[in-house]
Each structure stands twice: as structure tokens, then as C-alpha cells.
Tab-separated table of C-alpha atoms and ligand atoms in Angstrom:
chain	number	residue	atom	x	y	z
Z	292	MET	CA	81.147	76.763	58.530
Z	293	LYS	CA	78.066	77.748	56.628
Z	294	SER	CA	79.040	77.908	52.974
Z	295	ILE	CA	81.556	76.800	50.386
Z	296	PHE	CA	82.569	80.476	50.219
Z	297	ASP	CA	83.785	80.402	53.846
Z	298	LYS	CA	87.486	80.938	54.361
Z	299	VAL	CA	90.180	80.055	56.822
Z	300	LYS	CA	92.913	82.525	57.732
Z	301	LEU	CA	96.488	81.296	57.348
Z	302	HIS	CA	99.143	82.516	59.809
Z	303	ASN	CA	100.425	85.121	57.319
Z	304	GLY	CA	96.941	86.660	57.055
Z	305	VAL	CA	96.043	85.192	53.653
Z	306	GLU	CA	92.555	83.707	53.478
Z	307	MET	CA	91.906	80.357	51.844
Z	308	PRO	CA	88.655	78.503	51.026
Z	309	VAL	CA	87.694	75.817	53.555
Z	310	LEU	CA	87.179	73.192	50.813
Z	311	GLY	CA	88.620	72.807	47.323
Z	312	LEU	CA	88.855	70.726	44.189
Z	313	GLY	CA	91.788	68.362	43.654
Z	314	VAL	CA	92.697	67.643	40.042
Z	315	TYR	CA	95.169	64.749	40.206
Z	316	LYS	CA	94.393	62.355	37.327
Z	317	VAL	CA	92.051	64.805	35.667
Z	318	GLU	CA	93.111	64.672	32.029
Z	319	GLU	CA	94.607	67.643	30.254
Z	320	GLY	CA	92.256	68.912	27.539
Z	321	THR	CA	88.489	69.062	27.650
Z	322	GLN	CA	88.207	66.966	30.816
Z	323	ILE	CA	90.101	69.407	33.021
Z	324	GLU	CA	88.376	72.443	31.509
Z	325	GLU	CA	84.866	70.978	31.874
Z	326	THR	CA	85.585	69.743	35.403
Z	327	ILE	CA	86.773	73.165	36.540
Z	328	HIS	CA	83.855	74.947	34.887
Z	329	SER	CA	81.348	72.698	36.667
Z	330	ALA	CA	83.231	73.067	39.940
Z	331	LEU	CA	83.231	76.868	39.699
Z	332	ASP	CA	79.479	76.765	39.027
Z	333	TYR	CA	79.001	74.792	42.262
Z	334	GLY	CA	81.017	77.361	44.200
Z	335	TYR	CA	84.481	75.791	44.380
Z	336	ARG	CA	87.145	78.515	44.400
Z	337	LEU	CA	90.220	76.534	45.467
Z	338	ILE	CA	91.891	74.425	42.755
Z	339	ASP	CA	94.744	72.098	43.737
Z	340	THR	CA	97.074	71.087	40.915
Z	341	ALA	CA	100.798	70.231	40.612
Z	342	SER	CA	103.400	70.221	37.873
Z	343	PHE	CA	103.340	66.420	38.241
Z	344	TYR	CA	99.649	66.257	37.246
Z	345	GLN	CA	100.435	67.607	33.768
Z	346	ASN	CA	97.249	69.631	33.615
Z	347	GLU	CA	98.414	73.112	34.638
Z	348	ASP	CA	97.817	74.347	31.064
Z	349	GLY	CA	94.191	73.242	31.244
Z	350	VAL	CA	93.740	74.725	34.705
Z	351	GLY	CA	95.022	78.035	33.328
Z	352	ARG	CA	92.708	77.930	30.299
Z	353	ALA	CA	89.681	77.095	32.455
Z	354	ILE	CA	90.436	80.004	34.794
Z	355	ARG	CA	90.902	82.458	31.938
Z	356	ASN	CA	87.660	81.349	30.286
Z	357	SER	CA	85.649	81.659	33.486
Z	358	SER	CA	83.898	84.824	34.614
Z	359	ILE	CA	85.171	84.522	38.194
Z	360	PRO	CA	87.544	87.365	39.073
Z	361	ARG	CA	91.108	86.171	39.662
Z	362	GLU	CA	91.150	87.507	43.241
Z	363	GLU	CA	88.230	85.235	44.159
Z	364	LEU	CA	90.155	82.142	43.067
Z	365	PHE	CA	92.760	80.316	45.119
Z	366	ILE	CA	95.204	78.362	42.969
Z	367	THR	CA	97.697	75.892	44.400
Z	368	THR	CA	100.488	74.138	42.558
Z	369	LYS	CA	103.518	72.162	43.725
Z	370	VAL	CA	107.182	71.660	42.920
Z	371	TRP	CA	107.806	68.043	41.931
Z	372	ASN	CA	110.571	65.864	43.397
Z	373	SER	CA	112.850	65.947	40.343
Z	374	GLU	CA	112.523	69.760	40.267
Z	375	GLN	CA	113.813	70.322	43.796
Z	376	GLY	CA	116.885	72.314	44.868
Z	377	TYR	CA	117.222	76.102	44.879
Z	378	ASP	CA	117.816	76.926	41.195
Z	379	ASN	CA	115.688	74.071	39.878
Z	380	THR	CA	112.733	75.154	42.007
Z	381	LEU	CA	112.939	78.743	40.774
Z	382	ARG	CA	112.945	77.404	37.208
Z	383	ALA	CA	110.080	74.958	37.932
Z	384	PHE	CA	108.018	77.790	39.399
Z	385	ASP	CA	108.500	79.907	36.252
Z	386	GLU	CA	107.484	76.942	34.111
Z	387	SER	CA	104.371	76.275	36.193
Z	388	MET	CA	103.389	79.943	36.041
Z	389	GLU	CA	103.926	79.982	32.292
Z	390	ARG	CA	101.628	76.954	31.896
Z	391	LEU	CA	99.034	78.365	34.305
Z	392	GLY	CA	99.237	81.787	32.657
Z	393	LEU	CA	98.996	83.518	36.040
Z	394	GLU	CA	100.669	86.670	37.316
Z	395	TYR	CA	100.724	85.431	40.880
Z	396	LEU	CA	100.072	82.122	42.594
Z	397	ASP	CA	98.073	81.733	45.805
Z	398	LEU	CA	99.913	78.756	47.301
Z	399	TYR	CA	103.097	76.938	46.284
Z	400	LEU	CA	103.894	73.636	47.993
Z	401	VAL	CA	106.920	71.365	48.255
Z	402	HIS	CA	105.244	68.187	46.954
Z	403	TRP	CA	107.301	65.653	48.975
Z	404	PRO	CA	110.144	66.006	51.512
Z	405	VAL	CA	112.967	64.799	49.249
Z	406	LYS	CA	115.866	63.961	51.569
Z	407	GLY	CA	118.810	66.337	51.368
Z	408	MET	CA	116.899	68.666	49.050
Z	409	TYR	CA	113.855	70.169	50.702
Z	410	LEU	CA	115.680	72.835	52.736
Z	411	GLN	CA	117.195	74.282	49.541
Z	412	THR	CA	113.824	74.016	47.841
Z	413	TRP	CA	112.293	75.901	50.749
Z	414	ARG	CA	114.833	78.751	50.350
Z	415	ALA	CA	113.565	79.163	46.782
Z	416	LEU	CA	109.957	79.287	47.997
Z	417	GLU	CA	110.933	81.946	50.541
Z	418	LYS	CA	112.459	84.037	47.755
Z	419	LEU	CA	109.314	83.708	45.589
Z	420	TYR	CA	107.199	84.653	48.601
Z	421	LYS	CA	109.315	87.714	49.435
Z	422	GLU	CA	109.060	88.841	45.813
Z	423	GLY	CA	105.256	88.601	46.026
Z	424	ARG	CA	105.009	86.074	43.217
Z	425	VAL	CA	103.223	83.665	45.554
Z	426	LYS	CA	100.894	84.729	48.375
Z	427	ALA	CA	101.624	81.769	50.643
Z	428	ILE	CA	104.105	78.888	50.829
Z	429	GLY	CA	103.724	75.473	52.359
Z	430	VAL	CA	104.662	71.830	52.258
Z	431	SER	CA	103.093	68.488	51.503
Z	432	ASN	CA	103.690	65.024	52.906
Z	433	PHE	CA	105.854	66.344	55.722
Z	434	LYS	CA	105.955	64.250	58.896
Z	435	ILE	CA	106.625	65.839	62.291
Z	436	HIS	CA	110.388	65.299	62.026
Z	437	HIS	CA	110.470	66.957	58.578
Z	438	LEU	CA	108.541	69.930	59.961
Z	439	GLN	CA	110.838	70.183	62.996
Z	440	ASP	CA	113.849	70.239	60.683
Z	441	LEU	CA	112.256	72.841	58.422
Z	442	LEU	CA	111.082	75.033	61.316
Z	443	SER	CA	114.572	75.104	62.793
Z	444	HIS	CA	116.102	76.293	59.495
Z	445	CYS	CA	113.503	78.489	57.824
Z	446	VAL	CA	112.912	82.239	57.784
Z	447	GLU	CA	109.285	81.957	56.651
Z	448	ARG	CA	107.242	79.233	58.319
Z	449	PRO	CA	105.008	77.034	56.140
Z	450	VAL	CA	101.309	77.962	56.289
Z	451	ILE	CA	100.036	74.551	55.210
Z	452	ASN	CA	100.944	70.871	55.332
Z	453	GLN	CA	98.971	68.868	52.767
Z	454	VAL	CA	98.948	65.180	53.695
Z	455	GLU	CA	97.030	61.976	53.083
Z	456	LEU	CA	94.196	62.182	55.601
Z	457	HIS	CA	90.826	60.459	55.904
Z	458	PRO	CA	88.991	58.580	58.656
Z	459	LEU	CA	91.237	55.496	58.237
Z	460	LEU	CA	94.356	57.697	58.543
Z	461	ALA	CA	93.390	60.437	60.966
Z	462	GLN	CA	96.960	61.775	61.532
Z	463	THR	CA	96.035	62.996	65.031
Z	464	GLU	CA	99.591	63.527	66.275
Z	465	LEU	CA	100.612	65.406	63.140
Z	466	ARG	CA	97.454	67.532	63.315
Z	467	ASN	CA	98.234	68.465	66.922
Z	468	PHE	CA	101.803	69.377	66.032
Z	469	CYS	CA	100.580	71.516	63.144
Z	470	ARG	CA	98.022	73.281	65.347
Z	471	GLN	CA	100.725	74.125	67.914
Z	472	ASN	CA	102.817	75.618	65.111
Z	473	GLU	CA	99.980	77.483	63.333
Z	474	ILE	CA	100.247	75.268	60.268
Z	475	LYS	CA	96.879	74.454	58.681
Z	476	VAL	CA	96.314	70.874	57.587
Z	477	GLU	CA	94.966	70.101	54.128
Z	478	ALA	CA	93.751	66.589	53.328
Z	479	TRP	CA	94.640	64.770	50.138
Z	480	SER	CA	92.600	61.682	49.290
Z	481	PRO	CA	90.040	63.060	51.770
Z	482	LEU	CA	87.578	60.378	50.606
Z	483	SER	CA	90.306	57.756	50.472
Z	484	ARG	CA	89.363	57.513	46.786
Z	485	GLY	CA	85.995	56.085	47.797
Z	486	ARG	CA	87.506	52.958	49.364
Z	487	PHE	CA	85.363	52.683	52.484
Z	488	LEU	CA	82.142	54.518	51.658
Z	489	ASP	CA	80.239	51.329	52.558
Z	490	GLU	CA	81.511	51.415	56.157
Z	491	PRO	CA	78.424	50.785	58.388
Z	492	VAL	CA	79.262	53.563	60.896
Z	493	LEU	CA	79.236	56.078	58.035
Z	494	GLY	CA	76.073	54.501	56.659
Z	495	SER	CA	74.035	55.028	59.802
Z	496	ILE	CA	75.294	58.596	60.291
Z	497	SER	CA	74.542	59.493	56.683
Z	498	ASP	CA	71.024	57.985	56.903
Z	499	ARG	CA	70.353	60.094	59.991
Z	500	HIS	CA	71.265	63.297	58.148
Z	501	GLY	CA	69.891	62.386	54.712
Z	502	LYS	CA	73.418	62.749	53.322
Z	503	THR	CA	75.820	60.398	51.527
Z	504	PRO	CA	78.825	58.765	53.256
Z	505	ALA	CA	81.136	60.967	51.147
Z	506	GLN	CA	79.368	64.078	52.430
Z	507	VAL	CA	79.648	62.838	56.009
Z	508	ILE	CA	83.398	62.310	55.601
Z	509	LEU	CA	83.879	65.783	54.114
Z	510	ARG	CA	81.878	67.287	56.972
Z	511	TRP	CA	84.094	65.403	59.449
Z	512	HIS	CA	87.144	67.073	57.856
Z	513	LEU	CA	85.551	70.522	58.003
Z	514	GLN	CA	84.529	70.183	61.653
Z	515	HIS	CA	88.124	69.168	62.478
Z	516	GLU	CA	89.298	72.328	60.652
Z	517	ILE	CA	91.008	70.230	58.003
Z	518	ILE	CA	90.819	71.566	54.440
Z	519	PRO	CA	89.642	68.731	52.147
Z	520	ILE	CA	90.297	68.813	48.394
Z	521	PRO	CA	88.140	65.974	46.974
Z	522	LYS	CA	88.657	65.140	43.303
Z	523	SER	CA	85.895	64.195	40.927
Z	524	VAL	CA	85.326	64.416	37.200
Z	525	THR	CA	81.667	63.463	37.685
Z	526	THR	CA	79.307	66.448	37.694
Z	527	SER	CA	76.877	64.913	40.197
Z	528	ARG	CA	79.740	64.143	42.604
Z	529	LEU	CA	81.233	67.624	42.268
Z	530	LYS	CA	77.840	68.929	43.371
Z	531	GLU	CA	77.485	66.311	46.129
Z	532	ASN	CA	80.939	67.105	47.536
Z	533	ALA	CA	80.107	70.825	47.656
Z	534	GLU	CA	76.811	70.312	49.519
Z	535	VAL	CA	78.299	69.756	52.951
Z	536	PHE	CA	77.411	73.048	54.607
Z	537	ASP	CA	73.750	72.431	55.474
Z	538	PHE	CA	74.186	69.872	58.269
Z	539	LYS	CA	76.325	69.363	61.365
Z	540	LEU	CA	77.742	66.223	62.936
Z	541	SER	CA	77.270	65.882	66.686
Z	542	GLN	CA	80.232	65.363	69.024
Z	543	GLN	CA	79.148	61.744	69.349
Z	544	GLU	CA	79.129	61.272	65.563
Z	545	MET	CA	82.525	62.947	65.239
Z	546	ALA	CA	83.858	60.571	67.898
Z	547	GLU	CA	82.386	57.549	66.084
Z	548	ILE	CA	84.164	58.556	62.874
Z	549	ASP	CA	87.373	59.279	64.822
Z	550	GLY	CA	87.071	55.691	66.072
Z	551	LEU	CA	87.462	54.328	62.530
Z	552	ASN	CA	91.142	55.338	62.433
Z	553	LYS	CA	93.544	52.492	61.641
Z	554	ASP	CA	96.614	54.594	60.738
Z	555	GLN	CA	96.188	53.060	57.309
Z	556	ARG	CA	98.019	54.693	54.435
Z	557	PHE	CA	97.078	53.973	50.845
Z	558	GLY	CA	99.613	56.378	49.367
Z	559	ALA	CA	103.389	56.396	49.822
Z	560	ASP	CA	105.068	56.789	53.197
Z	561	PRO	CA	106.980	60.104	53.049
Z	562	ASP	CA	110.013	58.446	54.688
Z	563	HIS	CA	110.261	55.883	51.907
Z	564	ILE	CA	109.724	57.679	48.632
Z	565	ASP	CA	111.555	56.426	45.572
Z	566	PHE	CA	109.998	58.702	42.962
F	263	NDP	P1	89.811	61.528	46.694
F	263	NDP	O1	89.712	60.986	48.076
F	263	NDP	O2	89.466	62.938	46.451
F	263	NDP	O3	88.963	60.569	45.783
F	263	NDP	C1	88.806	60.742	44.416
F	263	NDP	C2	88.112	59.500	43.854
F	263	NDP	O4	86.865	59.308	44.507
F	263	NDP	C3	87.833	59.592	42.387
F	263	NDP	O5	87.991	58.286	41.866
F	263	NDP	C4	86.385	60.032	42.315
F	263	NDP	O6	85.760	59.494	41.159
F	263	NDP	C5	85.791	59.403	43.584
F	263	NDP	N1	84.766	60.254	44.193
F	263	NDP	C6	84.766	61.605	44.327
F	263	NDP	N2	83.676	62.025	44.958
F	263	NDP	C7	82.942	60.938	45.231
F	263	NDP	C8	81.687	60.742	45.856
F	263	NDP	N3	80.981	61.768	46.321
F	263	NDP	N4	81.211	59.470	45.966
F	263	NDP	C9	81.934	58.430	45.492
F	263	NDP	N5	83.128	58.555	44.890
F	263	NDP	C10	83.630	59.811	44.753
F	263	NDP	O7	91.323	61.203	46.230
F	263	NDP	P2	92.522	61.928	45.475
F	263	NDP	O8	93.672	61.025	45.676
F	263	NDP	O9	92.196	62.329	44.117
F	263	NDP	O10	92.822	63.234	46.351
F	263	NDP	C11	92.233	64.492	46.108
F	263	NDP	C12	93.260	65.504	45.656
F	263	NDP	O11	94.353	65.588	46.568
F	263	NDP	C13	93.967	65.153	44.333
F	263	NDP	O12	93.141	65.352	43.207
F	263	NDP	C14	95.144	66.070	44.395
F	263	NDP	O13	94.784	67.393	44.087
F	263	NDP	C15	95.541	65.953	45.866
F	263	NDP	N6	96.575	64.921	46.088
F	263	NDP	C16	97.781	65.355	46.590
F	263	NDP	C17	98.791	64.469	46.830
F	263	NDP	C18	100.074	64.971	47.372
F	263	NDP	O14	101.055	64.208	47.402
F	263	NDP	N7	100.151	66.205	47.815
F	263	NDP	C19	98.668	63.030	46.543
F	263	NDP	C20	97.351	62.659	46.033
F	263	NDP	C21	96.370	63.589	45.846
F	263	NDP	P3	85.386	60.318	39.825
F	263	NDP	O15	86.461	61.326	39.574
F	263	NDP	O16	85.341	59.239	38.801
F	263	NDP	O17	84.051	60.943	40.082
């Protein structure tokens, strides 16, 4: 991995950037537009939004006002929990596309595995995929048992599983399962929202490379072939998070960061969602 323009090939042949920008909690209006403009200037091409984030309109405006050709961008959005089910998902997709102002979407994800619903939701994603309205379909917050259930019922297999993942929650078993099934893993909260950037192990590794702890964590994701989507509304951090292609962690350093894992979730457990 040499540049932010590098791509990873999904099992259906579609190529996706190796790192992206997450926009949860980026405010609709000038904040989302300015954030995306800065990000595009620093080379980000993957934008991760969701109907739940209520900023799809702004994402769409920022894309239209940029000079980057549509085919160079990779836009992800997600169907929210209350929008699941076959007909509801088809409607939610149309609404998201209307807000985004796009003719096609790059990646559509099932946001959470809502019990008793996600298989019907998936059928709707398969239809949208077959119609060419979305280039790739995937899931988010699926545990191994959710994936096993989906894989035994689906026609199209998910290309991606986007889950909470950072050094304190390394998700090794899930990552292995995904690798065996050609499902790429994308990390949400890849920096754990900055909660453990003062961890001494990260400190000494970052000093050695002249990088920040956040950059070391992002590099750890990349070297594990995990796609991180860090969020920031701060220009200097957008730049910092993109500058992770000019150094390499050794096997020893990777192992030290692997050793920080505590299976510690900060977000919701997908088996116990009540939203
Ligand atoms: P992140 O781990 O990306 O952390 C974001 C926070 O860290 C912000 O407060 C940001 O501050 C701060 N930050 C960013 N860069 C740095 C840095 N270099 N140094 C110090 N602090 C930094 O967490 P998110 O939860 O936002 O996850 C990223 C994306 O993942 C989301 O935006 C969303 O797209 C997706 N996501 C998906 C979920 C799902 O269920 N599928 C759930 C949650 C997130 P500031 O902005 O003030 O600069």
C-alpha cells in the first residue's frame, strides 16, 4: 500500500479505496460540505454516510460541487433499522439516492442485523444490485452467526462487513471468517474515537516512525487489509489521517499492537440492539 489512491478488489470485481472518510456526526450544511472538500483535496475518494446520519443531502452537494469525476469516487450509504424489510428498503434506497442526487451508488450496506428482518432487507439489496443501481452490496455489524445465516440464504454474497474495529477490539475470529468467505472487513471507529491515543505502546512506535498514534493505528488497519474510515471535521486531522502511506510497521510492531486487544466494544453489541 503506497498511496491513498490504492484500491482493494472486492469479490465481485469492483475496486474500492483502501481508506475512506466516515461522516457520522458531521453536521448537514456547511460542515459536511467543507469537510468533504478538504478530504477530496487530501486524496480521500471513499465517503461513508448513512440515511441515519442525516447528511446525505450535503454529501451529494459536496460531490456535485467538486471537480472529481464521479467514477473516481466511491460512495457508501446504509439502510437504517426502521427502514428494513423488502419494500421499505427499496423505498429507503430511492430516498437516499434522491438526497444524494446520484445515478448509481457504489456500496449499499445493511446498517445493523435487525432480527427477523435482515434476510428480507438483503433480498431488496440483491434486486438493486441486479438492476445495476448499486455496484456492490454488503452488511454492517454482522457477527459470524449473522453471516452464516445470510450466506446460507442469499443469492449474492456480501462483499463487505463494516464493524467496530480498533486495537482494543481486534475482531480476529470475525476477520478470519470473513477472509475465508471473501468478505472484506471495513473498520468503523477505527481510532476508537481517539480514546486510547495516549497508550504507551503506540507512543513508542509512533516516536520511532515520526508519526502520530492515530497514524500508527490507521497503518495497523491497512497492513491487516482492513479498510478504515476515520472521521474528522478538523482539517489538520483529515490530512494527518491520509498521510499513512509513507511508512511501514514491522512484524514486531504489528504484534505489539495486536497485543493491545481487550475485546472491548464502545459501540452497541449487534446481538442486543434496541434502536
Ligand atoms: P473514529 O474512530 O473515526 O473517530 C472519530 C473521532 O476521533 C472524532 O471525534 C475526531 O475528532 C477524532 N479524530 C479523528 N482523527 C483524529 C486524529 N488524527 N487524532 C485525534 N483525534 C482524531 O470514530 P467514528 O465512530 O466516527 O467512526 C468512523 C466512521 O465509521 C463514522 O464516521 C461512520 O462513517 C462509520 N460508523 C459506522 C457505524 C456503523 O454502525 N456501521 C457506527 C459508527 C461509525 P474531530 O472530528 O473533532 O476532528
